[in-house]
Each structure stands twice: as C-alpha cells, then as structure tokens.
C-alpha cells in the first residue's frame, strides 16, 4: 500500500478548515485505507486528513494502533463533552514535540463510517482524547494552540528545528 507523506508543522495546510465529505466513493475508501496504513507505520494512534494534505473531514483514531481496531471517522461532530483532564500528547505533524494538554475528559461524537452508516462513539479514556485531538485538526487547530507558555518553552528547540526545516 502506498503510504502518504505526513504534513508537518509549520505547513499552513495544518491551519485550514477541512471540507465535509459529500460521498463515500472508491477514492475516499482508498484514501482512508492509505491513512490507516500511514498512521500504523508511523506508530500513531490518530491521523487527520489535514495531516496528509487531504482537504476532507476524515480522521483515523485508535487507542492501540492496531489496524483492525482503527475507527475511520467521516464528517465527525462533537455532540457533548464533560469533565477536564490534562494528559501528555504528541502529534505526527510535530515530531519530537510532546506536551500536557488539557481537554474535556469525556466526549460523545457522531460520525459516518466507511459503510455510509451513522455511528455514535462515546469514550472518556484515550480514544476520546484522540477524537478531540483529531477533530481539532479538521478545524485547522493543532495542539500547539492549546499548549501552556511553559510547554511551548520546553519544546522550543524541537519547534525551532521544524521551523528551520521548512
Ligand atoms: Zn495531531
């Protein structure tokens, strides 16, 4: 399977709002398969279409990185969130960067699956956190925007290295 190149910070594509998927056709299915393979190869547990340069509201989430356990979220919407929790996060678009990010503890989302059916997913552990991180990507928001000034400072070398690579 052809893996997709991962878009990294500070590429401006990461700040764009992605377009809703109108129809789940062969092209969409093929891209989703490639996204799952790309995420697993990179040892990630989440990957949004924005991160592979695809303008689509699609994200792959998983809490263990096993291909069979991945959820393909098409046009996901947050229904409800509750609680608040800080947890360390990384991002495939920010290699070498990690920070404690405060997010809701639990989330319920609605999404369309690859089979065209509508689903509800509710989780207050790693998978829910992953959904929140990836849905942010579809709105052009990266975890950099949610970092505390102290975390930005702690990651300044890794961020600078990425900025200089661009
Ligand atoms: Zn990310």
Short mmCIF file of C-alpha atoms in Angstrom, two decimals, residues 6-18 48-53 91-94 136-142 145:
data_model
loop_
_atom_site.label_atom_id
_atom_site.label_comp_id
_atom_site.label_asym_id
_atom_site.label_seq_id
_atom_site.Cartn_x
_atom_site.Cartn_y
_atom_site.Cartn_z
CA UNK A 6 2.81 13.43 6.55
CA UNK A 7 2.43 17.21 6.57
CA UNK A 8 4.44 18.70 9.42
CA UNK A 9 4.42 21.99 11.31
CA UNK A 10 4.66 24.83 10.26
CA UNK A 11 2.97 23.90 6.97
CA UNK A 12 -0.01 26.30 6.61
CA UNK A 13 -2.23 23.43 5.44
CA UNK A 14 -2.46 22.39 9.10
CA UNK A 15 -4.30 25.65 9.84
CA UNK A 16 -7.02 25.14 7.24
CA UNK A 17 -10.58 24.06 7.90
CA UNK A 18 -11.31 20.85 6.02
CA UNK A 48 -6.43 13.55 10.37
CA UNK A 49 -6.80 14.17 6.64
CA UNK A 50 -5.22 17.61 7.07
CA UNK A 51 -2.03 15.84 8.14
CA UNK A 52 -1.72 14.08 4.80
CA UNK A 53 -2.67 17.11 2.71
CA UNK A 91 1.31 14.59 17.16
CA UNK A 92 2.65 13.03 13.96
CA UNK A 93 2.83 16.54 12.47
CA UNK A 94 5.10 17.66 15.34
CA UNK A 136 -9.34 19.85 16.15
CA UNK A 137 -7.12 19.13 13.12
CA UNK A 138 -10.19 19.19 10.86
CA UNK A 139 -10.82 22.73 12.06
CA UNK A 140 -7.23 23.83 11.49
CA UNK A 141 -6.34 23.67 15.18
CA UNK A 142 -3.17 21.91 16.33
CA UNK A 145 -2.54 26.36 20.26
#
